[in-house]
Amino acid sequence: MYVLIDCDHFYVSCERVFNPKLNGQPVVILSNNDGSIVDRSNEAKALGIPMGAPYFQWRDFLKRHHVAVLSSNYALYGDLSFQVMRTLETFNPDCEIYSIDEIFLTLSENDDPIAFGRFLKEKIKRWTGIPVSIGIAPTKTLAKVANRQAKKLYSLDGVCAFLSSEQIEKNLETLPTEDIWGIGRRFSNFLQKKGIYTAAQFKNQDDHWIRNALSTKALRTAWELRGIPSLEFDEMRPNKHSIVISRSFEHPIIKLETLEEIISTYAARETEKLRQAKRLASSLQVFLMTSFHKPREPFYANALHLTFSEPTAYTPTVVAYAKMGLQKIFREGYFYKKGGVIVTAPPLNNTMCYTETPD
């Protein structure tokens, strides 16, 4: 079983950790150039404020409704993201970081899914102050669907586990194709023209038709919806505001030179992903940690956030910053088991047109 931990309205939650006066108030977070809204509290959502809305169009509305407006603070968000990851590492060493606010891990067959999910949720909130929603299912794509339900249905108390094929089928029958993780709007429009409107309908299509009409990745998504784990970590689509490459090392590493090679490779791969996604990185975070599960070895974990002088996807620049960050957090005498690079890279089209307008 796969477990997806998704931090609830993460940027807002980070700000509330350090300013509790924001609790219960409508809050929006602006992009790094204050051009658009990149996160909203539940109270702000209830006012009808859309994600990605241009700030200048909504400025008067926000002021009139006493909405707290904050510029993004990616150094703070990166630090708290690292704290959430460290918390999860204490209970499961094989975490896969999907984005700054989403982490996958695997669940042992001996663990009770609901009890384990509630345990993690309580520990993360207590140790970091960040609220999370948790989805548990046989595949990563289904865990995404379960997480969506955990956020929507208050009766679930933030934890949803798909424990039977009947439960999975029932949820897929009501999931629109545009909300399937990895399908996207273009493929969804194509599917709907073919009379395929739900995830249940999509997963039941012929394999050859899916691969030929859409793509091999879409076929893997269909397999995932059928309960067959089929996604490699690198195949998962980038999150809206961050791109991550992180790995647990096969063997502990003690030499800086070896870590530099690994981190440089990660950073170079990040720039490929940036260019593929038509994005520029505004900042990056490098992190290192030893294993929590080696009590005879000293534990060490650290992360460093660096801001580029100007947004970039230039490989030498990103690699140089990543190596600089690594050199600052590296300490001799430790057996490093995990490391990674997270780049903050909001979509370039921040000023999109919206049909919604403030009242």
CSV table of C-alpha atoms in Angstrom, one decimal:
chain,number,residue,atom,x,y,z
A,1,MET,CA,0.0,0.0,0.0
A,2,TYR,CA,1.1,3.5,-0.8
A,3,VAL,CA,0.6,6.5,1.6
A,4,LEU,CA,0.4,10.0,0.3
A,5,ILE,CA,0.9,12.8,2.8
A,6,ASP,CA,-0.2,16.1,1.5
A,7,CYS,CA,0.2,19.3,3.6
A,8,ASP,CA,-3.0,21.3,3.7
A,9,HIS,CA,-2.8,24.7,2.1
A,10,PHE,CA,0.9,24.5,2.8
A,11,TYR,CA,2.1,28.0,2.4
A,12,VAL,CA,-0.8,29.4,4.5
A,13,SER,CA,-0.1,26.8,7.2
A,14,CYS,CA,3.6,27.7,7.3
A,15,GLU,CA,2.7,31.4,7.9
A,16,ARG,CA,0.2,30.4,10.6
A,17,VAL,CA,2.9,28.4,12.4
A,18,PHE,CA,4.9,31.6,13.0
A,19,ASN,CA,1.9,33.9,13.3
A,20,PRO,CA,-1.0,32.2,15.1
A,21,LYS,CA,-3.1,35.3,14.8
A,22,LEU,CA,-3.7,34.2,11.2
A,23,ASN,CA,-5.6,31.1,12.4
A,24,GLY,CA,-9.3,31.3,11.5
A,25,GLN,CA,-8.7,34.3,9.2
A,26,PRO,CA,-8.9,34.4,5.4
A,27,VAL,CA,-5.4,34.4,4.1
A,28,VAL,CA,-3.9,34.4,0.6
A,29,ILE,CA,-0.2,34.0,-0.4
A,30,LEU,CA,1.1,35.8,-3.5
A,31,SER,CA,3.7,34.6,-6.0
A,32,ASN,CA,7.3,35.7,-5.6
A,33,ASN,CA,6.6,38.8,-7.7
A,34,ASP,CA,3.3,39.4,-6.0
A,35,GLY,CA,1.6,38.9,-9.4
A,36,SER,CA,-0.9,36.2,-8.5
A,37,ILE,CA,-2.5,34.2,-5.7
A,38,VAL,CA,-0.6,30.8,-5.2
A,39,ASP,CA,-2.3,29.6,-2.0
A,40,ARG,CA,-5.5,30.3,-0.1
A,41,SER,CA,-6.8,29.3,3.3
A,42,ASN,CA,-10.2,27.6,3.5
A,43,GLU,CA,-11.7,30.9,4.7
A,44,ALA,CA,-10.4,32.6,1.6
A,45,LYS,CA,-11.7,29.8,-0.6
A,46,ALA,CA,-15.1,30.3,1.0
A,47,LEU,CA,-15.1,33.9,-0.2
A,48,GLY,CA,-14.8,32.6,-3.8
A,49,ILE,CA,-11.2,33.7,-4.4
A,50,PRO,CA,-9.8,31.5,-7.2
A,51,MET,CA,-6.3,30.0,-7.3
A,52,GLY,CA,-4.0,31.9,-9.7
A,53,ALA,CA,-6.1,35.0,-9.6
A,54,PRO,CA,-4.1,38.2,-10.6
A,55,TYR,CA,-3.6,40.2,-7.4
A,56,PHE,CA,-4.3,43.6,-9.0
A,57,GLN,CA,-7.8,42.4,-10.1
A,58,TRP,CA,-8.7,41.3,-6.6
A,59,ARG,CA,-6.8,43.9,-4.4
A,60,ASP,CA,-9.9,45.9,-3.6
A,61,PHE,CA,-12.0,42.8,-2.9
A,62,LEU,CA,-9.4,41.4,-0.5
A,63,LYS,CA,-9.1,44.6,1.4
A,64,ARG,CA,-12.9,44.9,1.6
A,65,HIS,CA,-13.2,41.4,3.1
A,66,HIS,CA,-10.2,41.9,5.5
A,67,VAL,CA,-8.2,39.1,3.8
A,68,ALA,CA,-4.6,38.9,5.0
A,69,VAL,CA,-2.3,39.2,2.0
A,70,LEU,CA,1.2,37.9,2.3
A,71,SER,CA,4.2,37.7,-0.1
A,72,SER,CA,5.6,34.2,-0.5
A,73,ASN,CA,8.5,33.2,1.8
A,74,TYR,CA,10.1,30.2,0.1
A,75,ALA,CA,12.9,29.9,2.6
A,76,LEU,CA,10.3,29.4,5.4
A,77,TYR,CA,8.3,26.9,3.3
A,78,GLY,CA,11.4,25.0,2.4
A,79,ASP,CA,12.5,24.7,6.1
A,80,LEU,CA,9.1,23.5,7.3
A,81,SER,CA,8.9,21.1,4.3
A,82,PHE,CA,12.2,19.6,5.5
A,83,GLN,CA,10.8,19.3,9.1
A,84,VAL,CA,7.8,17.4,7.8
A,85,MET,CA,10.1,15.1,5.9
A,86,ARG,CA,12.3,14.5,8.9
A,87,THR,CA,9.3,13.7,11.0
A,88,LEU,CA,8.2,11.1,8.4
A,89,GLU,CA,11.7,9.6,8.2
A,90,THR,CA,11.6,8.7,11.9
A,91,PHE,CA,8.7,6.3,11.1
A,92,ASN,CA,9.6,5.2,7.5
A,93,PRO,CA,13.1,5.5,6.0
A,94,ASP,CA,11.8,5.1,2.4
A,95,CYS,CA,10.0,8.4,1.8
A,96,GLU,CA,9.7,9.7,-1.8
A,97,ILE,CA,9.4,13.5,-1.9
A,98,TYR,CA,7.1,14.4,-4.7
A,99,SER,CA,7.0,18.2,-4.1
A,100,ILE,CA,7.5,20.7,-1.4
A,101,ASP,CA,4.3,19.7,0.3
A,102,GLU,CA,3.7,16.1,-0.8
A,103,ILE,CA,5.5,12.9,0.2
A,104,PHE,CA,4.9,9.2,-0.6
A,105,LEU,CA,5.8,6.3,1.6
A,106,THR,CA,5.0,2.6,1.7
A,107,LEU,CA,2.9,0.8,4.3
A,108,SER,CA,3.7,-2.6,5.7
A,109,GLU,CA,1.1,-5.3,5.4
A,110,ASN,CA,1.1,-5.6,9.1
A,111,ASP,CA,0.1,-2.0,9.8
A,112,ASP,CA,-3.5,-0.9,10.1
A,113,PRO,CA,-3.9,1.7,7.4
A,114,ILE,CA,-6.4,4.0,9.1
A,115,ALA,CA,-4.6,3.8,12.5
A,116,PHE,CA,-1.2,4.5,10.8
A,117,GLY,CA,-2.6,7.4,8.9
A,118,ARG,CA,-4.1,9.0,12.0
A,119,PHE,CA,-0.9,8.4,13.9
A,120,LEU,CA,1.2,10.2,11.2
A,121,LYS,CA,-1.3,13.1,11.0
A,122,GLU,CA,-1.2,13.6,14.7
A,123,LYS,CA,2.6,13.4,14.9
A,124,ILE,CA,3.2,15.8,12.0
A,125,LYS,CA,0.8,18.4,13.5
A,126,ARG,CA,2.4,18.1,16.9
A,127,TRP,CA,6.0,18.2,15.8
A,128,THR,CA,5.8,20.7,13.0
A,129,GLY,CA,2.5,22.6,13.4
A,130,ILE,CA,1.5,21.6,9.8
A,131,PRO,CA,-1.9,20.0,9.1
A,132,VAL,CA,-2.0,17.2,6.6
A,133,SER,CA,-4.4,15.0,4.7
A,134,ILE,CA,-3.5,11.4,4.1
A,135,GLY,CA,-4.5,9.0,1.3
A,136,ILE,CA,-3.7,5.3,1.3
A,137,ALA,CA,-4.3,2.9,-1.6
A,138,PRO,CA,-2.7,0.1,-3.6
A,139,THR,CA,-1.0,2.5,-6.1
A,140,LYS,CA,0.3,6.1,-6.1
A,141,THR,CA,-2.4,7.2,-8.5
A,142,LEU,CA,-5.2,5.7,-6.3
A,143,ALA,CA,-3.5,7.2,-3.2
A,144,LYS,CA,-3.9,10.6,-4.9
A,145,VAL,CA,-7.6,9.9,-5.3
A,146,ALA,CA,-7.9,8.8,-1.7
A,147,ASN,CA,-6.1,11.9,-0.6
A,148,ARG,CA,-8.6,14.0,-2.5
A,149,GLN,CA,-11.4,12.3,-0.6
A,150,ALA,CA,-9.6,12.9,2.7
A,151,LYS,CA,-9.6,16.6,1.9
A,152,LYS,CA,-13.2,16.8,0.8
A,153,LEU,CA,-15.0,14.7,3.4
A,154,TYR,CA,-14.8,16.1,6.9
A,155,SER,CA,-16.2,12.9,8.3
A,156,LEU,CA,-12.9,11.2,7.4
A,157,ASP,CA,-10.9,13.5,9.6
A,158,GLY,CA,-8.2,13.9,7.0
A,159,VAL,CA,-7.4,10.2,6.5
A,160,CYS,CA,-8.9,8.1,3.7
A,161,ALA,CA,-7.8,4.5,2.9
A,162,PHE,CA,-9.0,2.4,-0.1
A,163,LEU,CA,-9.3,-1.1,1.4
A,164,SER,CA,-11.5,-2.9,-1.1
A,165,SER,CA,-12.1,-3.0,-4.9
A,166,GLU,CA,-15.7,-1.9,-4.3
A,167,GLN,CA,-14.5,1.2,-2.5
A,168,ILE,CA,-12.1,2.0,-5.3
A,169,GLU,CA,-14.7,1.5,-8.0
A,170,LYS,CA,-17.2,3.7,-6.2
A,171,ASN,CA,-14.8,6.6,-6.0
A,172,LEU,CA,-13.6,6.2,-9.6
A,173,GLU,CA,-17.2,6.3,-10.9
A,174,THR,CA,-17.5,9.9,-9.6
A,175,LEU,CA,-14.0,11.1,-10.5
A,176,PRO,CA,-14.0,13.3,-13.6
A,177,THR,CA,-11.3,12.5,-16.2
A,178,GLU,CA,-9.8,16.0,-15.8
A,179,ASP,CA,-9.1,15.2,-12.1
A,180,ILE,CA,-7.1,12.0,-12.9
A,181,TRP,CA,-3.5,12.5,-11.8
A,182,GLY,CA,-1.3,12.6,-14.9
A,183,ILE,CA,-4.0,12.9,-17.5
A,184,GLY,CA,-4.2,16.7,-18.0
A,185,ARG,CA,-6.7,19.0,-19.7
A,186,ARG,CA,-5.8,18.1,-23.3
A,187,PHE,CA,-6.2,14.4,-22.8
A,188,SER,CA,-9.3,14.9,-20.7
A,189,ASN,CA,-10.9,17.0,-23.5
A,190,PHE,CA,-10.1,14.2,-26.0
A,191,LEU,CA,-11.5,11.5,-23.7
A,192,GLN,CA,-14.8,13.4,-23.2
A,193,LYS,CA,-15.2,13.8,-26.9
A,194,LYS,CA,-15.1,10.0,-27.0
A,195,GLY,CA,-17.8,9.7,-24.4
A,196,ILE,CA,-15.3,8.9,-21.6
A,197,TYR,CA,-16.1,11.2,-18.6
A,198,THR,CA,-15.0,9.3,-15.5
A,199,ALA,CA,-11.9,7.6,-14.2
A,200,ALA,CA,-13.9,4.3,-14.0
A,201,GLN,CA,-14.7,4.6,-17.7
A,202,PHE,CA,-11.1,5.5,-18.6
A,203,LYS,CA,-9.5,2.5,-16.8
A,204,ASN,CA,-11.8,0.1,-18.5
A,205,GLN,CA,-10.7,1.1,-22.0
A,206,ASP,CA,-8.6,-1.3,-24.2
A,207,ASP,CA,-4.9,-1.1,-23.5
A,208,HIS,CA,-3.9,-0.7,-27.1
A,209,TRP,CA,-6.4,2.1,-27.7
A,210,ILE,CA,-5.1,4.0,-24.6
A,211,ARG,CA,-1.5,3.7,-25.7
A,212,ASN,CA,-2.1,4.6,-29.4
A,213,ALA,CA,-4.7,7.4,-28.8
A,214,LEU,CA,-3.0,8.9,-25.8
A,215,SER,CA,0.4,7.7,-24.6
A,216,THR,CA,2.3,5.0,-22.8
A,217,LYS,CA,2.2,7.1,-19.6
A,218,ALA,CA,-1.5,7.3,-19.9
A,219,LEU,CA,-1.6,3.5,-20.2
A,220,ARG,CA,0.4,3.2,-17.0
A,221,THR,CA,-2.1,5.6,-15.3
A,222,ALA,CA,-4.9,3.3,-16.4
A,223,TRP,CA,-3.0,0.3,-14.9
A,224,GLU,CA,-2.6,2.3,-11.7
A,225,LEU,CA,-6.3,3.0,-11.5
A,226,ARG,CA,-6.8,-0.8,-11.9
A,227,GLY,CA,-4.7,-1.3,-8.8
A,228,ILE,CA,-1.5,-2.3,-10.6
A,229,PRO,CA,1.6,-0.2,-9.4
A,230,SER,CA,3.1,1.0,-12.6
A,231,LEU,CA,4.6,4.5,-12.1
A,232,GLU,CA,8.3,5.1,-11.6
A,233,PHE,CA,9.0,8.1,-9.4
A,234,ASP,CA,10.6,10.1,-12.2
A,235,GLU,CA,7.5,9.7,-14.3
A,236,MET,CA,5.3,11.5,-11.9
A,237,ARG,CA,4.3,15.0,-13.1
A,238,PRO,CA,5.9,18.0,-11.5
A,239,ASN,CA,3.9,19.9,-8.9
A,240,LYS,CA,2.7,23.4,-9.7
A,241,HIS,CA,5.3,25.2,-7.7
A,242,SER,CA,8.3,22.8,-7.1
A,243,ILE,CA,10.3,20.1,-8.8
A,244,VAL,CA,12.1,17.5,-6.7
A,245,ILE,CA,14.7,14.9,-7.1
A,246,SER,CA,15.6,13.0,-4.0
A,247,ARG,CA,16.9,9.5,-3.3
A,248,SER,CA,17.9,7.2,-0.5
A,249,PHE,CA,21.5,6.1,-1.3
A,250,GLU,CA,22.1,2.4,-1.8
A,251,HIS,CA,25.1,2.6,0.6
A,252,PRO,CA,25.9,5.2,3.2
A,253,ILE,CA,28.2,8.0,1.8
A,254,ILE,CA,30.8,9.7,3.8
A,255,LYS,CA,32.9,11.7,1.2
A,256,LEU,CA,31.9,15.2,0.1
A,257,GLU,CA,33.3,14.5,-3.4
A,258,THR,CA,30.9,11.6,-3.9
A,259,LEU,CA,27.9,13.6,-2.6
A,260,GLU,CA,28.9,16.5,-5.0
A,261,GLU,CA,28.7,14.1,-8.0
A,262,ILE,CA,25.3,12.9,-6.9
A,263,ILE,CA,23.8,16.3,-6.1
A,264,SER,CA,25.2,17.7,-9.3
A,265,THR,CA,23.5,15.0,-11.2
A,266,TYR,CA,20.2,15.7,-9.4
A,267,ALA,CA,20.6,19.5,-10.1
A,268,ALA,CA,21.3,18.9,-13.8
A,269,ARG,CA,18.3,16.6,-14.1
A,270,GLU,CA,16.2,19.3,-12.4
A,271,THR,CA,17.1,21.8,-15.2
A,272,GLU,CA,16.0,19.3,-17.8
A,273,LYS,CA,12.6,19.1,-16.0
A,274,LEU,CA,12.5,22.9,-15.8
A,275,ARG,CA,13.0,23.2,-19.5
A,276,GLN,CA,10.5,20.5,-20.3
A,277,ALA,CA,7.9,22.2,-18.1
A,278,LYS,CA,8.8,25.7,-19.5
A,279,ARG,CA,9.7,27.0,-16.1
A,280,LEU,CA,12.5,29.0,-14.5
A,281,ALA,CA,13.7,28.3,-10.9
A,282,SER,CA,13.6,31.2,-8.5
A,283,SER,CA,15.3,29.3,-5.7
A,284,LEU,CA,16.5,25.9,-4.6
A,285,GLN,CA,16.9,23.8,-1.5
A,286,VAL,CA,19.6,21.2,-0.9
A,287,PHE,CA,19.2,18.7,1.9
A,288,LEU,CA,21.2,15.8,3.5
A,289,MET,CA,20.4,13.4,6.2
A,290,THR,CA,21.7,10.3,7.9
A,291,SER,CA,19.5,7.4,8.9
A,292,PHE,CA,17.2,7.6,11.9
A,293,HIS,CA,17.4,3.8,12.1
A,294,LYS,CA,21.1,3.4,13.0
A,295,PRO,CA,21.1,4.1,16.7
A,296,ARG,CA,24.9,3.4,17.0
A,297,GLU,CA,25.7,6.1,14.4
A,298,PRO,CA,25.4,9.8,15.1
A,299,PHE,CA,22.3,11.4,13.5
A,300,TYR,CA,22.6,14.6,11.4
A,301,ALA,CA,20.2,16.3,9.0
A,302,ASN,CA,20.3,19.7,7.5
A,303,ALA,CA,19.0,21.8,4.6
A,304,LEU,CA,19.8,25.1,3.0
A,305,HIS,CA,17.7,27.4,0.9
A,306,LEU,CA,19.3,29.6,-1.8
A,307,THR,CA,17.7,32.2,-4.0
A,308,PHE,CA,19.0,32.8,-7.5
A,309,SER,CA,19.9,36.4,-8.5
A,310,GLU,CA,17.4,36.0,-11.3
A,311,PRO,CA,15.1,33.0,-12.3
A,312,THR,CA,17.0,30.4,-14.3
A,313,ALA,CA,17.0,27.0,-15.9
A,314,TYR,CA,20.6,27.2,-16.9
A,315,THR,CA,22.3,24.0,-15.9
A,316,PRO,CA,25.8,25.4,-14.8
A,317,THR,CA,24.1,27.9,-12.6
A,318,VAL,CA,21.7,25.5,-10.9
A,319,VAL,CA,24.5,22.9,-10.4
A,320,ALA,CA,26.8,25.5,-9.0
A,321,TYR,CA,24.2,26.7,-6.5
A,322,ALA,CA,23.4,23.1,-5.5
A,323,LYS,CA,27.0,22.3,-4.9
A,324,MET,CA,27.5,25.5,-2.9
A,325,GLY,CA,24.5,24.6,-0.7
A,326,LEU,CA,25.8,21.0,-0.2
A,327,GLN,CA,29.3,22.3,0.8
A,328,LYS,CA,27.7,24.5,3.5
A,329,ILE,CA,25.6,21.8,5.1
A,330,PHE,CA,28.1,18.9,4.7
A,331,ARG,CA,29.7,17.8,8.0
A,332,GLU,CA,32.5,15.2,8.1
A,333,GLY,CA,32.2,12.0,10.1
A,334,TYR,CA,28.6,11.2,9.2
A,335,PHE,CA,27.2,8.3,7.1
A,336,TYR,CA,24.8,10.1,4.8
A,337,LYS,CA,21.8,8.0,3.6
A,338,LYS,CA,19.6,10.5,1.8
A,339,GLY,CA,19.9,13.7,-0.2
A,340,GLY,CA,18.1,15.8,-2.7
A,341,VAL,CA,17.4,19.0,-4.5
A,342,ILE,CA,14.1,20.9,-4.5
A,343,VAL,CA,13.7,23.8,-6.9
A,344,THR,CA,10.9,26.4,-6.6
A,345,ALA,CA,9.6,27.0,-10.0
A,346,PRO,CA,6.1,28.5,-10.3
A,347,PRO,CA,4.5,28.4,-13.8
A,348,LEU,CA,5.6,31.3,-16.0
A,349,ASN,CA,2.0,32.2,-17.0
A,350,ASN,CA,1.2,33.7,-13.6
A,351,THR,CA,-1.1,36.3,-15.0
A,352,MET,CA,-3.8,34.1,-16.5
A,353,CYS,CA,-7.3,35.2,-17.5
A,354,TYR,CA,-10.2,34.1,-15.3
A,355,THR,CA,-13.9,34.2,-15.8
A,356,GLU,CA,-14.3,34.8,-12.1
A,357,THR,CA,-14.4,38.4,-11.1
A,358,PRO,CA,-14.6,39.9,-7.6
A,359,ASP,CA,-18.0,41.1,-6.4
